[in-house]
Each structure stands twice: as C-alpha cells, then as structure tokens.
CSV table of C-alpha atoms and ligand atoms in Angstrom, one decimal:
chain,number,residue,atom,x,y,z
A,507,UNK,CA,19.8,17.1,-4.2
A,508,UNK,CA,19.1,15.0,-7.3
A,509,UNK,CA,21.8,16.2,-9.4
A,510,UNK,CA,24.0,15.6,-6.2
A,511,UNK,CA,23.0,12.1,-5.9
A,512,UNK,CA,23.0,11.3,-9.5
A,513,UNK,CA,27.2,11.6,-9.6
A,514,UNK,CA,27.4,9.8,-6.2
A,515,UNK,CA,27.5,6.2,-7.5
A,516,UNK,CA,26.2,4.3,-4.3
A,517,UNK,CA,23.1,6.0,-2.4
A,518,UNK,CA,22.0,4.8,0.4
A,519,UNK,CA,18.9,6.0,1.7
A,520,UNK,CA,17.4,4.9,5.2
A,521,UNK,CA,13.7,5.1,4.9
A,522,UNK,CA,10.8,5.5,7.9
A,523,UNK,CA,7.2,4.5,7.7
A,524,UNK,CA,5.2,4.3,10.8
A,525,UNK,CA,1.7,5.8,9.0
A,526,UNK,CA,-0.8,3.0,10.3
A,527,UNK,CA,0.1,-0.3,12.9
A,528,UNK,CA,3.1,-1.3,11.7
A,529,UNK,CA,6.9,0.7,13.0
A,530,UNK,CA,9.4,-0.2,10.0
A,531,UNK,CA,12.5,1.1,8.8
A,532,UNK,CA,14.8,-0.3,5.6
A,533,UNK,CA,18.0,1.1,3.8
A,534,UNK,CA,17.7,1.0,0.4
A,535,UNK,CA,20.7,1.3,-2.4
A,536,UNK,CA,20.1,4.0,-5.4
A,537,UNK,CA,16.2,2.7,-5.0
A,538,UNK,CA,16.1,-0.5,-5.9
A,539,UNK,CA,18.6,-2.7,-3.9
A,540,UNK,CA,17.4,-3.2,-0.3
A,541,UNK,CA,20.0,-3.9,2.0
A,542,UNK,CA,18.0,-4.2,5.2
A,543,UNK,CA,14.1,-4.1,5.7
A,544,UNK,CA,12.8,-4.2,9.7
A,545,UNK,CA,9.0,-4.2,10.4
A,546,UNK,CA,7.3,-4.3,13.6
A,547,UNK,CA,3.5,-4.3,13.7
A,548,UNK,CA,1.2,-4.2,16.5
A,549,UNK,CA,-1.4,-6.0,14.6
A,550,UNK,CA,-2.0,-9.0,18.0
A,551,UNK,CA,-2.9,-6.0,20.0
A,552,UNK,CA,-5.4,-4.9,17.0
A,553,UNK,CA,-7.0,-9.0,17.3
A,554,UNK,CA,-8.3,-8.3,20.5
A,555,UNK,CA,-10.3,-5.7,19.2
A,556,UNK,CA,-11.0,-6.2,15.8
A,557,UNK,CA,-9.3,-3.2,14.5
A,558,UNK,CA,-6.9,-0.8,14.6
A,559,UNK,CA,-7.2,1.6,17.9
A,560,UNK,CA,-5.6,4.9,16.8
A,561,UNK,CA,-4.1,5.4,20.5
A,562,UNK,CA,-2.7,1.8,21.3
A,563,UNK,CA,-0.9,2.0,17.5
A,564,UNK,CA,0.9,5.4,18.1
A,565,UNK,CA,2.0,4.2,21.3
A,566,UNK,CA,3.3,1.6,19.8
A,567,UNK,CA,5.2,3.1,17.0
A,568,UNK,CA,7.0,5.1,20.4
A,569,UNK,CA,7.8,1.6,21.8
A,570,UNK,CA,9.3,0.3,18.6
A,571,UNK,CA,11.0,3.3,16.3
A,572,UNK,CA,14.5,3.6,18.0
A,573,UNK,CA,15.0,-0.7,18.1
A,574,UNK,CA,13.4,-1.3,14.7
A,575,UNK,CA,15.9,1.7,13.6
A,576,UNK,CA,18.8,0.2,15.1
A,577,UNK,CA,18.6,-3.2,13.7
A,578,UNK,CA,18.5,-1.7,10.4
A,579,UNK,CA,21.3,0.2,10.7
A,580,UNK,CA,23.0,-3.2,12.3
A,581,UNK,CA,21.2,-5.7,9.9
A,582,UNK,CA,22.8,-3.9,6.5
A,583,UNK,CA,26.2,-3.6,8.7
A,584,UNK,CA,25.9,0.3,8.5
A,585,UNK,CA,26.7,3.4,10.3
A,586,UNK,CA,24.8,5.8,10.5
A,587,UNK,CA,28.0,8.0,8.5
A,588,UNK,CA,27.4,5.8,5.7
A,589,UNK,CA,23.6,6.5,5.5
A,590,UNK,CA,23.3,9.7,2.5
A,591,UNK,CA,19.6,10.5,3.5
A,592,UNK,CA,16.4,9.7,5.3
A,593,UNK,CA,13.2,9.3,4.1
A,594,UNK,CA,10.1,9.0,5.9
A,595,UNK,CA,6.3,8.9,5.4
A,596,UNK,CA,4.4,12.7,5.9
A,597,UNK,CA,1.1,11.0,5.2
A,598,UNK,CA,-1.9,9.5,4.7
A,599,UNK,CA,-2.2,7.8,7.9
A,600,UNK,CA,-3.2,8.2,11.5
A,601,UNK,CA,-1.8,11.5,12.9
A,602,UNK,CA,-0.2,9.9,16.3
A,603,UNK,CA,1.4,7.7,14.0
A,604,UNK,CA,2.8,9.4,11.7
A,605,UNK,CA,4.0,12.3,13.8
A,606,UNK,CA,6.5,9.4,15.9
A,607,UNK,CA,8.3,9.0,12.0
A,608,UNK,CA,8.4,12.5,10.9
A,609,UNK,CA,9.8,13.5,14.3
A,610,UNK,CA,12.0,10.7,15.0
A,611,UNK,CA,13.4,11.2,10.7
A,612,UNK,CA,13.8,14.9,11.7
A,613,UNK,CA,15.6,14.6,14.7
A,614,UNK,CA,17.7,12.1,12.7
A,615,UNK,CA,18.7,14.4,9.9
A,616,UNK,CA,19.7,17.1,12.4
A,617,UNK,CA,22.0,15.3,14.4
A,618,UNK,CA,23.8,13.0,11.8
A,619,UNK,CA,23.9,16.2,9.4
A,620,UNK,CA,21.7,14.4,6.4
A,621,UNK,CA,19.0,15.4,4.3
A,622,UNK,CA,15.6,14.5,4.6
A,623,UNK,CA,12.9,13.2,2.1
A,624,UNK,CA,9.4,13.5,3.1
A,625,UNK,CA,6.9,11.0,1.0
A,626,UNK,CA,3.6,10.1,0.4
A,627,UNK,CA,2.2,6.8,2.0
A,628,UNK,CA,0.4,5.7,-1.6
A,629,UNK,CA,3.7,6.8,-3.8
A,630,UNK,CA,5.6,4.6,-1.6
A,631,UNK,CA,3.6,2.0,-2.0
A,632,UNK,CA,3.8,2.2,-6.2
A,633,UNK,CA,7.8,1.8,-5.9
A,634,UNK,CA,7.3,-1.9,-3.9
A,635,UNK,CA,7.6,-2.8,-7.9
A,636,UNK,CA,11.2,-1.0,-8.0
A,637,UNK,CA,12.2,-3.3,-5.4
A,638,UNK,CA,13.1,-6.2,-7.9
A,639,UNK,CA,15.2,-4.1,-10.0
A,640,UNK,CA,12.7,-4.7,-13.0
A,641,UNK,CA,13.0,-2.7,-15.6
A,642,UNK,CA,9.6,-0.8,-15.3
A,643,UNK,CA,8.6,1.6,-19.0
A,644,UNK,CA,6.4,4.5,-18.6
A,645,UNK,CA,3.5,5.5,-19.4
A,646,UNK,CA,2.9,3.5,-16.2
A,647,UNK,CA,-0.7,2.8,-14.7
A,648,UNK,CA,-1.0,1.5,-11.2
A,649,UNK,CA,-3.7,0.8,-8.9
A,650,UNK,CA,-3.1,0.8,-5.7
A,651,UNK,CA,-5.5,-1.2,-3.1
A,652,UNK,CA,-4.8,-0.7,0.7
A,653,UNK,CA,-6.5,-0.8,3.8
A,654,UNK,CA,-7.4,3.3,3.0
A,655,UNK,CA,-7.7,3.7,-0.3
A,656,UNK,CA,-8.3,2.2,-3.8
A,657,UNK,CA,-6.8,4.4,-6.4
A,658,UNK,CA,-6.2,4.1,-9.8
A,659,UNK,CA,-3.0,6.5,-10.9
A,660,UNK,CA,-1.4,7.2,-13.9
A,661,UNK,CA,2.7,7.6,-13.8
A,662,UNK,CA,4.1,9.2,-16.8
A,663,UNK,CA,7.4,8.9,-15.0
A,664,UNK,CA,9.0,9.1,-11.8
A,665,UNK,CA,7.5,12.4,-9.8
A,666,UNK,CA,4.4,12.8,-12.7
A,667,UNK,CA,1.6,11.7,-10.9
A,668,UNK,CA,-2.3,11.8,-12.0
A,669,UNK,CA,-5.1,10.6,-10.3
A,670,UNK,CA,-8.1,8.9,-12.3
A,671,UNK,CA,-10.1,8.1,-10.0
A,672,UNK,CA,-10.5,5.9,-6.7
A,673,UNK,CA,-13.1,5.0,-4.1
A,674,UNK,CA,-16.3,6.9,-3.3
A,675,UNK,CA,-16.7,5.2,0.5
A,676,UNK,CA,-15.0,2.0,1.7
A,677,UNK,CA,-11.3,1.1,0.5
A,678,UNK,CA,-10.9,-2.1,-1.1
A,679,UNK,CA,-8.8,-3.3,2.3
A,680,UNK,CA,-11.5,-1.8,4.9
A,681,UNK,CA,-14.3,-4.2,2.9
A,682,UNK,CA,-12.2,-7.2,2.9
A,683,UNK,CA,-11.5,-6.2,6.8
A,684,UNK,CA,-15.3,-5.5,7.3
A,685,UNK,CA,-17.2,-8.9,6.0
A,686,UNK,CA,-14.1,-10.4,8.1
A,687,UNK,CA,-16.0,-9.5,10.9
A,688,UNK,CA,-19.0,-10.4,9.7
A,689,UNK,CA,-17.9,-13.7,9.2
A,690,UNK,CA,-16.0,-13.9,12.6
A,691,UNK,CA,-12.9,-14.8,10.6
A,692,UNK,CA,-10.4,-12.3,12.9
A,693,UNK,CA,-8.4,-9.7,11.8
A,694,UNK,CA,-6.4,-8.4,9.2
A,695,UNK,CA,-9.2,-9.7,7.4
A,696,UNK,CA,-7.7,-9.7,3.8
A,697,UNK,CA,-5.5,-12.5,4.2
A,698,UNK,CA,-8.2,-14.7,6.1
A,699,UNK,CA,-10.8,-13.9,3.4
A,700,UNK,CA,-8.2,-15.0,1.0
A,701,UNK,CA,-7.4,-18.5,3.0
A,702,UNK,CA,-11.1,-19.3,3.8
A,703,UNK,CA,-11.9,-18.6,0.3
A,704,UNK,CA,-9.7,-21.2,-1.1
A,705,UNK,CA,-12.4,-23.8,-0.2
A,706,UNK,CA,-15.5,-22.4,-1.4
A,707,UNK,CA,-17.0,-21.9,-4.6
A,708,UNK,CA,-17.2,-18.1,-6.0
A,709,UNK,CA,-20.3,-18.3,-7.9
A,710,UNK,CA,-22.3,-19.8,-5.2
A,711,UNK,CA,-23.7,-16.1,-4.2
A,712,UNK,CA,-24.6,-13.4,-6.9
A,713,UNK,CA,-23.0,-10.1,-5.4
A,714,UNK,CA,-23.2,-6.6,-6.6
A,715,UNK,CA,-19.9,-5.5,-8.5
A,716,UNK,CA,-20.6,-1.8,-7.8
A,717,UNK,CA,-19.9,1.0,-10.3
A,718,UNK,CA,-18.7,-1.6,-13.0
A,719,UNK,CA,-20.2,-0.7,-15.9
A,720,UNK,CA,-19.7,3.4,-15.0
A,721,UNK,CA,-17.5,5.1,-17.4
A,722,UNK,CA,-15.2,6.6,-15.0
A,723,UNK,CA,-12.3,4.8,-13.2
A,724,UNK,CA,-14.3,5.8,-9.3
A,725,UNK,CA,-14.6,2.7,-6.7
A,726,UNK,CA,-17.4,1.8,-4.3
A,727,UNK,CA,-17.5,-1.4,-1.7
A,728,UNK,CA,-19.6,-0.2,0.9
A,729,UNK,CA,-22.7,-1.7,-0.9
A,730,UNK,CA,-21.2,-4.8,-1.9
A,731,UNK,CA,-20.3,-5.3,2.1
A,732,UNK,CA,-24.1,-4.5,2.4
A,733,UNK,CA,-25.0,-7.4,0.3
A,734,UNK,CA,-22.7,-9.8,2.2
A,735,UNK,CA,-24.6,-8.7,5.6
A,736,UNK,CA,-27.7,-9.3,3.4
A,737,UNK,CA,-26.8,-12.6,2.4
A,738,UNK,CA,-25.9,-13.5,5.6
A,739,UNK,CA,-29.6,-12.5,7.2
A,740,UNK,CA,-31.6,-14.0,4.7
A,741,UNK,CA,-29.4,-17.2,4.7
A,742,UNK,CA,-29.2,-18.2,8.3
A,743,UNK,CA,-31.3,-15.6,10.5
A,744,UNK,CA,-29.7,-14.7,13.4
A,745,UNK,CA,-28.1,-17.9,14.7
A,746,UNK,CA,-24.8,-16.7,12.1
A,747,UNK,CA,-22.0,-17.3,12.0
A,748,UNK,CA,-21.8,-20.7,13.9
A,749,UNK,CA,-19.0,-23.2,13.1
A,750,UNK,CA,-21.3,-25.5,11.8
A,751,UNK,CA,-21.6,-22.8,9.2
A,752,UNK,CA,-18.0,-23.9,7.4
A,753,UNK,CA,-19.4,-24.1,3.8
A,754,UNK,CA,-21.6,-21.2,3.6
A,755,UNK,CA,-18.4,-19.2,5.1
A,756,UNK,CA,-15.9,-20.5,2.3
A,757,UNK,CA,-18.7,-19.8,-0.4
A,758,UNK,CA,-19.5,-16.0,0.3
A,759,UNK,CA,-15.7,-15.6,1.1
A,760,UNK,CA,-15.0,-16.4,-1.8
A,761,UNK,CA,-18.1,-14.9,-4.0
A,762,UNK,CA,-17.4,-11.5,-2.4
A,763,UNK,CA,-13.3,-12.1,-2.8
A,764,UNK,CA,-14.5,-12.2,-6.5
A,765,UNK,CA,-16.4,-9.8,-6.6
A,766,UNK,CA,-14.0,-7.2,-5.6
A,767,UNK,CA,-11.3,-8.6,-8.4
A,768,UNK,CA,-14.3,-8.4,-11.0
A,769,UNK,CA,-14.6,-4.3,-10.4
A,770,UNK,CA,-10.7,-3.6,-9.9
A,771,UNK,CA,-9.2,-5.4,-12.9
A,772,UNK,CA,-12.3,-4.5,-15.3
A,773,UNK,CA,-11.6,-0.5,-14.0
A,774,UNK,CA,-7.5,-0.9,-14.2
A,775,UNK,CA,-7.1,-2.7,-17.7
A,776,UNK,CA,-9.8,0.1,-18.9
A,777,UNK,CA,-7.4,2.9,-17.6
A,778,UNK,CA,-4.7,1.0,-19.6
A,779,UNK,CA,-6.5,1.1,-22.5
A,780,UNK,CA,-7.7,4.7,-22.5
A,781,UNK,CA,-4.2,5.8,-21.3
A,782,UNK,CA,-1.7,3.2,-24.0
A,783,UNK,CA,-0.1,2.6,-21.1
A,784,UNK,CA,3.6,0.1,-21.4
A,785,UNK,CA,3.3,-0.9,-18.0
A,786,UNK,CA,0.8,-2.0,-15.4
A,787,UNK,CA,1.9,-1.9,-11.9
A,788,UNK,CA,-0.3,-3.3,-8.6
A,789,UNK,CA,0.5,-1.8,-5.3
A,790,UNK,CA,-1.0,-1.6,-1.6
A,791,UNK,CA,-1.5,-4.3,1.1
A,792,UNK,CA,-4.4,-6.4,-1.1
A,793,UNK,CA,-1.9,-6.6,-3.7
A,794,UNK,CA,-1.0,-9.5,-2.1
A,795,UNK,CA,-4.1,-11.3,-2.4
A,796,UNK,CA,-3.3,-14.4,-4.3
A,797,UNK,CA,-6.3,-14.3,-6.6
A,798,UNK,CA,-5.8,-10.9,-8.0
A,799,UNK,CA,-2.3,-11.2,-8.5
A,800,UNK,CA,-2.5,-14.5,-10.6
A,801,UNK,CA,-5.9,-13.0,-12.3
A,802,UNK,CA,-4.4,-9.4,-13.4
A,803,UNK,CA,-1.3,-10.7,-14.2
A,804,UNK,CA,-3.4,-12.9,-16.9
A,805,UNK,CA,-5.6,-10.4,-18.0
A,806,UNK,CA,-2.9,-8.3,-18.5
A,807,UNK,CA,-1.4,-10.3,-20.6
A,808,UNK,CA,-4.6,-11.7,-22.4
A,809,UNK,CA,-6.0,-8.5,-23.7
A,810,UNK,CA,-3.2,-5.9,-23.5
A,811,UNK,CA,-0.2,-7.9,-25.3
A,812,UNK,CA,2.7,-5.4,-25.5
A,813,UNK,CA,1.9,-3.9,-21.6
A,814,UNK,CA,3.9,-5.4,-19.4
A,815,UNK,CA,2.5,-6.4,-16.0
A,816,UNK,CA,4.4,-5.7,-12.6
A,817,UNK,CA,3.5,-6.8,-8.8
A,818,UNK,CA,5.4,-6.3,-5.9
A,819,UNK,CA,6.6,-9.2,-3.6
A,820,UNK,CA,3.9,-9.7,-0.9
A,821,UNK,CA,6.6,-8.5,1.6
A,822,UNK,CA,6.5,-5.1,-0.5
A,823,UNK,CA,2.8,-4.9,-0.7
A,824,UNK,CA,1.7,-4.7,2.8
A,825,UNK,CA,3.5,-1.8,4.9
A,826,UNK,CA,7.1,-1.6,4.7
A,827,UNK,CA,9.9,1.1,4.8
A,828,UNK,CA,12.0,-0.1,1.4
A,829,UNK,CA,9.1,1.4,-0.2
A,830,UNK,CA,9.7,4.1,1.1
A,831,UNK,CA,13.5,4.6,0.5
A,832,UNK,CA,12.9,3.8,-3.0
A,833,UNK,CA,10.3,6.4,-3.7
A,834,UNK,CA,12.5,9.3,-2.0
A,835,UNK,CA,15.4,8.0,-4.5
A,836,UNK,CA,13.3,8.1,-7.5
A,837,UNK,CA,11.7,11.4,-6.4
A,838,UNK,CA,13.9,13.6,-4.6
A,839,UNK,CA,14.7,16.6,-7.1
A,840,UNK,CA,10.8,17.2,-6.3
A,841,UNK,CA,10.9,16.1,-2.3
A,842,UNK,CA,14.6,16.5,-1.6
A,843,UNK,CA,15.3,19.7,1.4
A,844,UNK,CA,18.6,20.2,2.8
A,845,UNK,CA,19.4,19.5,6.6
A,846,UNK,CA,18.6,22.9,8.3
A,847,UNK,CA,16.0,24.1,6.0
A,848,UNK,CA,12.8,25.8,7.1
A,849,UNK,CA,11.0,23.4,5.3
A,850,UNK,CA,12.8,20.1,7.2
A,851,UNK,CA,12.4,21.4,10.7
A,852,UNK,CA,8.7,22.6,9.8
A,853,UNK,CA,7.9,19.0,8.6
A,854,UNK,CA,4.5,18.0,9.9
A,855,UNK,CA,2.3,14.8,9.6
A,856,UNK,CA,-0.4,15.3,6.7
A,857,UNK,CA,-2.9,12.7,7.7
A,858,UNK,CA,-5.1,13.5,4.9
A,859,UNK,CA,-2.5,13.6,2.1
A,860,UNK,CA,-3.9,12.7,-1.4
A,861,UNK,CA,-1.8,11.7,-4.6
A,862,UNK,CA,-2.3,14.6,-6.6
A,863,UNK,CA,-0.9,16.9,-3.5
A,864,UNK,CA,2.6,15.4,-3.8
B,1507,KG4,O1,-1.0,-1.3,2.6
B,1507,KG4,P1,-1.5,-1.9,3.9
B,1507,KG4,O2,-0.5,-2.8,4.6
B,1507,KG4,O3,-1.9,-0.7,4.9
B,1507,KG4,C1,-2.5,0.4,4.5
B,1507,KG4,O4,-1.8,1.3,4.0
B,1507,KG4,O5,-3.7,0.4,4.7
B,1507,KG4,O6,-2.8,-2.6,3.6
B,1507,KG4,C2,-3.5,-3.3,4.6
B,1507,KG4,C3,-4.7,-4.0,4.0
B,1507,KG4,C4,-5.7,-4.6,5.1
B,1507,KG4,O7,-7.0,-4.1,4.8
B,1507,KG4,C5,-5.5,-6.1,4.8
B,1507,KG4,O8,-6.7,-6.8,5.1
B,1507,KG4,C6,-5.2,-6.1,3.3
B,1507,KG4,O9,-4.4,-5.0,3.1
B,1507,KG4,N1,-4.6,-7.3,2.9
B,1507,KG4,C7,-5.2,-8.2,2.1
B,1507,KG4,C8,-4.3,-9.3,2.0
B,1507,KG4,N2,-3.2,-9.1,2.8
B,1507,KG4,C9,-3.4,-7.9,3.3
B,1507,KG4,N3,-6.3,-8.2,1.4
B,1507,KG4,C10,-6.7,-9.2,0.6
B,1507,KG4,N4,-5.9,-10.3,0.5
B,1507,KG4,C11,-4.7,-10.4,1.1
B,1507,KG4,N5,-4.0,-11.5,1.0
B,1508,ZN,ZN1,-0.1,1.1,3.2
C-alpha cells in the first residue's frame, strides 16, 4: 500500500481513535496536514465519579462514533469517495472502547471499498509532533507520558521502534490523576495539578524522585504518590483537605508537579545521550503540562546543543484522531492490509498492546 500511496500525490487518510473516554475522528493529508479533527469526550460523566468507569465510556463511544464521524467528513468538506484509507486505533486501551473504533473502521472499509490501517495507541501519540509539518531528523527519542503509560522509545525512523524502558507501576498521568484526589482538586487531575500549582512554591515539600539515580531508563510514581498521602497525614491529620487549606494545596501541587519533571527529563536527556540521538520528541496527554514542556524544551537545548527539541500542540497531546491518521501514513508498508483481507475482517481490539508488538 506504501508504494501505492507514495505516487498518489494527495492522501487522505480518515483516522479513528476511541481507546479510552474520548470518541474522535480527523482526516489527515499525506500525514502531516490535518484537514479536520472532531473529539468528543465523556470526561463530565467521569467528574462525578472521579475516574473513568470502563462501561459508561464504551457506551459512550456508541453514542458518539457515527456524529463525531460525520462532522469530520462535513468539517474537511469531504466525501467519503475522496477519503483513500482509514485508520484506527487496535490498542492499548479499554476493550469496550476500542472494539466500537475497530468495528465501526472495519465496517467503514468494507462498505466504501478502502483500506484499513490498524495502529498503536502510543505510536499515535509520537506523530502529534508530525502534525506541524516540522521537519523532524532521526535517530529520534521520544518519551511518551499518558494517562497509561510512561515510556521512553527510541525511533530510528518511521516504523523502527525500540523500547528502553518505561514505568514499573503507576503512569506518569494516573499519579498526577491520583494526588488529584487526594487533594480534592477533581478530575482529569493533570491539568488541575498544573493550575493549582501555579501558586505554590515547589521546594516547599522534599518528595522522592523515584528511580532517578538507576542506570536504566525504568519509571516508578506509585511511591512518590505515597509520599504526597504521607505529607498530607503528618501535615494536617485527618481534618484534610479543607479549603482553608489553599496554600498547603498550591505547595505540594506544585512540589510533587516537580518532582515528576525532575525523574522524566533527567531519564529522557540520558537516553539522548546514550543513543546521539538528532531529535527529542515529547508525546502523550502530560505533554501538555506547561512546566515540562517549557523545562525539556530548555534542557534540551542547554545540554544537548545540536538535538533538536519537538512537542506537540496541547490539542495533539491529549487524545485525538490526527494522530492517528498521521501514524498510519508514515507507517503503512508495515500496517497497511487491503479491503477484504483476512487480516482486516479479523481485526480485533488489543487492550494490552505494547510498543515493541507493533
Ligand atoms: O494521552 P491521554 O489523553 O490519554 C491516555 O492515553 O491515557 O492522557 C491523559 C492524561 C491524564 O492522566 C491527564 O491527567 C493527563 O494526561 N494530563 C496532564 C495535563 N493534561 C492532561 N497531566 C499534567 N499536566 C497537564 N496539563
Ligand atoms: Zn492517549
């Protein structure tokens, strides 16, 4: 299908994620150029219970799929004839979810007669930097922080994938999520960390930075999340958290916001290092945390001066569908199966999908 594609001189490529809460779909031109980009997300339903509820989220994706993909198709002015394939995300994710994508992309590529492109969640999320049509040189490392995983991933071009290493227990997103509600600060908790951080101070609690010093590029947050449940005990008993509790809030948001910057730049600019790599790229939903963007950005340009640094917009980083569509572009001689083939019609969620299975 590559070769194919490669003398067609527009591609258009209508991408499908639905892996977690949110139901989006996007077309894409030859990877980089996104003509339309829809998300839905159930994410008020999740509020009222302080996390995602596997059932309530699939249901959801059933609600959404067919809208969110027509007003994709109507947003970029397209017909569905004028769409050259689908792509849509096999995994990692939650199994209800996914399987309302996968079915809804293959039923797509039967009846309009077009090929579909099955991709990895976490690959997705590395091509939110291919979005801004930069001009991205490989050896490529990128670490890629969500609300599942922390991995760090070495690209030595589009479709060569290694894993170096990633978290032993919590994901960078689930800690941020979890001291959330420990602070009664609502969910998503990333970006109300990030917020309530702005007004404390970041050295006013000493917190673990877990596995820094370990010579391998592994992750672990679950006892840093400890240590913020800790702090909280010793600090205030069992009357917290209470609104008269504003400061103490701000200041171990933003010591344990640190802390989690401190471990995943130290680990990512050492996998640069080891690896020469030309190009750092960030990925996942925490990549749009303010403070790590502005932080590895500088890092990156402090101590590794001819790597170039890449992040994705923050509408890239959290889930989106153009992510999507761009990976099956750049990856498609590997991914690529013809309408009608075994393997499309066999297509099955992979909840547990890992980078080095693509
Ligand atoms: O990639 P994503 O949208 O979904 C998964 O694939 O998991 O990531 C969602 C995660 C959540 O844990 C959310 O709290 C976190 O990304 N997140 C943030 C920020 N925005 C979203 N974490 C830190 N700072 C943010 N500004
Ligand atoms: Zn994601």
């Amino acid at each position: 299908m590559r070769r194919l594609l490669a003398i067609m001189k527009s591609v258009k490529i209508l991408g499908i994620e639905t892996s977690c809460d949110e139901t989006a779909a996007a077309i894409v031109e030859n990877g980089v150029k996104v003509l339309s980009n829809v998300v839905a997300s159930s994410q008020e339903l999740h509020q009222k219970t302080g996390g995602i509820v596997p059932e309530v989220a699939a249901r959801e994706q059933v609600r959404c799929i067919l809208p969110v993909i027509e007003e994709v198709l109507h947003q970029a002015g397209s017909e569905p004839a004028t769409v050259d394939a689908l792509a849509a995300t096999i995994g990692p994710g939650l199994v209800g979810s996914l399987l309302v994508g996968v079915e809804t992309a293959k039923v797509l590529s039967w009846v309009w007669q077009k090929p579909l492109v099955s991709v990895n969640h976490l690959i997705g999320h590395i091509y939110g930097n291919w979005l801004q049509e930069t001009k991205i040189d490989f050896p490529a490392i990128s670490l890629i922080v969500s609300g599942g995983h922390t991995e760090l991933v070495l690209m030595k071009g589009h479709g060569q994938f290694k894993w170096l290493g990633g978290t032993r227990d919590d994901a960078a997103g689930e800690a941020f999520d979890k001291v959330a509600k420990m602070l009664e600060l609502g969910y998503p908790g990333g970006p109300a960390i990030q917020k309530t951080a702005e007004s404390g101070d970041p050295k006013a609690f000493d917190l673990p930075r877990p596995l820094l010093e370990s010579d391998d590029f592994d992750f672990s947050f679950s006892g840093l999340k400890t240590a913020v449940l800790r702090t909280i005990k010793i600090s205030i008993g069992s009357n917290f958290p209470t609104s008269n509790l504003k400061p103490l809030t701000s200041n171990l948001a933003a010591s344990f916001q640190q802390a989690v910057i401190d471990v995943l730049i130290k680990k990512t600019i050492q996998a640069a290092q080891k690896y020469q790599v030309k190009s750092v790229l960030l990925a996942g939903g925490v990549a749009a945390n303010k403070l790590l963007r502005d932080t590895l950005e500088k890092r990156v340009a402090q101590i590794l001066s001819s790597t170039l640094y890449f992040q994705p917009a923050i509408k890239y980083c959290t889930d989106n569908a153009a992510m999507i569509a761009s990976a099956a572009y750049f990856n498609c001689e590997r991914w690529g199966k013809s309408i009608g083939s075994r393997e499309v019609l066999t297509l099955e969620p992979q909840p547990n999908l890992i980078v080095d299975k693509i």
